[in-house]
Short mmCIF file of C-alpha atoms in Angstrom, two decimals:
data_model
loop_
_atom_site.label_atom_id
_atom_site.label_comp_id
_atom_site.label_asym_id
_atom_site.label_seq_id
_atom_site.Cartn_x
_atom_site.Cartn_y
_atom_site.Cartn_z
CA MET A 26 7.57 -4.47 -5.01
CA LEU A 27 5.58 -5.15 -1.78
CA ARG A 28 5.38 -2.28 0.65
CA ALA A 29 3.35 -2.06 3.82
CA TYR A 30 1.88 1.12 5.14
CA HIS A 31 0.07 1.94 8.26
CA ARG A 32 -2.68 3.75 5.96
CA LEU A 33 -3.83 3.68 2.55
CA ILE A 34 -6.00 6.35 1.36
CA MET A 35 -7.73 5.34 -2.32
CA PRO A 36 -8.57 7.89 -5.01
CA ASP A 37 -12.24 7.99 -3.98
CA GLY A 38 -11.08 8.60 -0.21
CA GLN A 39 -11.59 5.15 1.26
CA GLU A 40 -9.27 4.62 3.76
CA HIS A 41 -7.73 1.08 4.69
CA THR A 42 -5.35 0.42 7.57
CA MET A 43 -2.37 -1.78 7.91
CA VAL A 44 -2.14 -2.78 4.24
CA VAL A 45 0.66 -4.36 2.03
CA CYS A 46 0.79 -2.65 -1.43
CA HIS A 47 1.91 -4.18 -4.51
CA ILE A 48 3.50 -1.48 -6.38
CA ASP A 49 4.81 -1.76 -10.14
CA ASP A 50 8.53 -1.04 -10.09
CA ALA A 51 8.70 0.58 -13.45
CA THR A 52 5.73 2.81 -13.11
CA GLY A 53 5.34 3.27 -9.50
CA VAL A 54 1.53 2.31 -9.97
CA LEU A 55 -0.40 0.57 -7.45
CA ILE A 56 -1.10 -3.06 -8.83
CA ASP A 57 -3.01 -4.39 -5.53
CA TYR A 58 -3.32 -4.21 -2.00
CA HIS A 59 -4.20 -6.77 0.99
CA PRO A 60 -4.55 -6.41 4.89
CA LEU A 61 -1.17 -7.02 6.67
CA GLN A 62 -1.23 -10.52 8.44
CA GLY A 63 1.77 -10.58 10.57
CA GLU A 64 5.38 -10.85 8.83
CA GLU A 65 5.25 -11.67 5.33
CA PRO A 66 8.42 -12.45 3.31
CA PHE A 67 9.69 -9.82 0.70
CA VAL A 68 7.70 -6.83 2.20
CA GLU A 69 9.49 -3.52 2.92
CA TRP A 70 7.82 -1.69 6.12
CA ILE A 71 7.34 1.88 5.12
CA GLY A 72 4.66 3.02 7.55
CA GLY A 73 3.04 6.25 7.57
CA THR A 74 0.36 6.76 4.76
CA LEU A 75 0.14 6.16 0.99
CA ASP A 76 -2.22 9.02 -0.14
CA LEU A 77 -3.59 8.12 -3.62
CA LYS A 78 -6.33 10.74 -3.79
CA ASN A 79 -4.35 13.24 -5.94
CA MET A 80 -2.69 10.53 -8.42
CA PRO A 81 -3.38 11.28 -11.93
#
């Protein structure tokens, strides 16, 4: 599933803004991300922050 967020906080604390995250549907694990570059097909806009700092 592709979801877009205003902000992504990685486990090491590094922050990225306006990103599209590829999230595994079965596990909910982040597979990959890239900068949002305008409207992209099949991307669900979530907004807000995806914070991965406290993920196991």
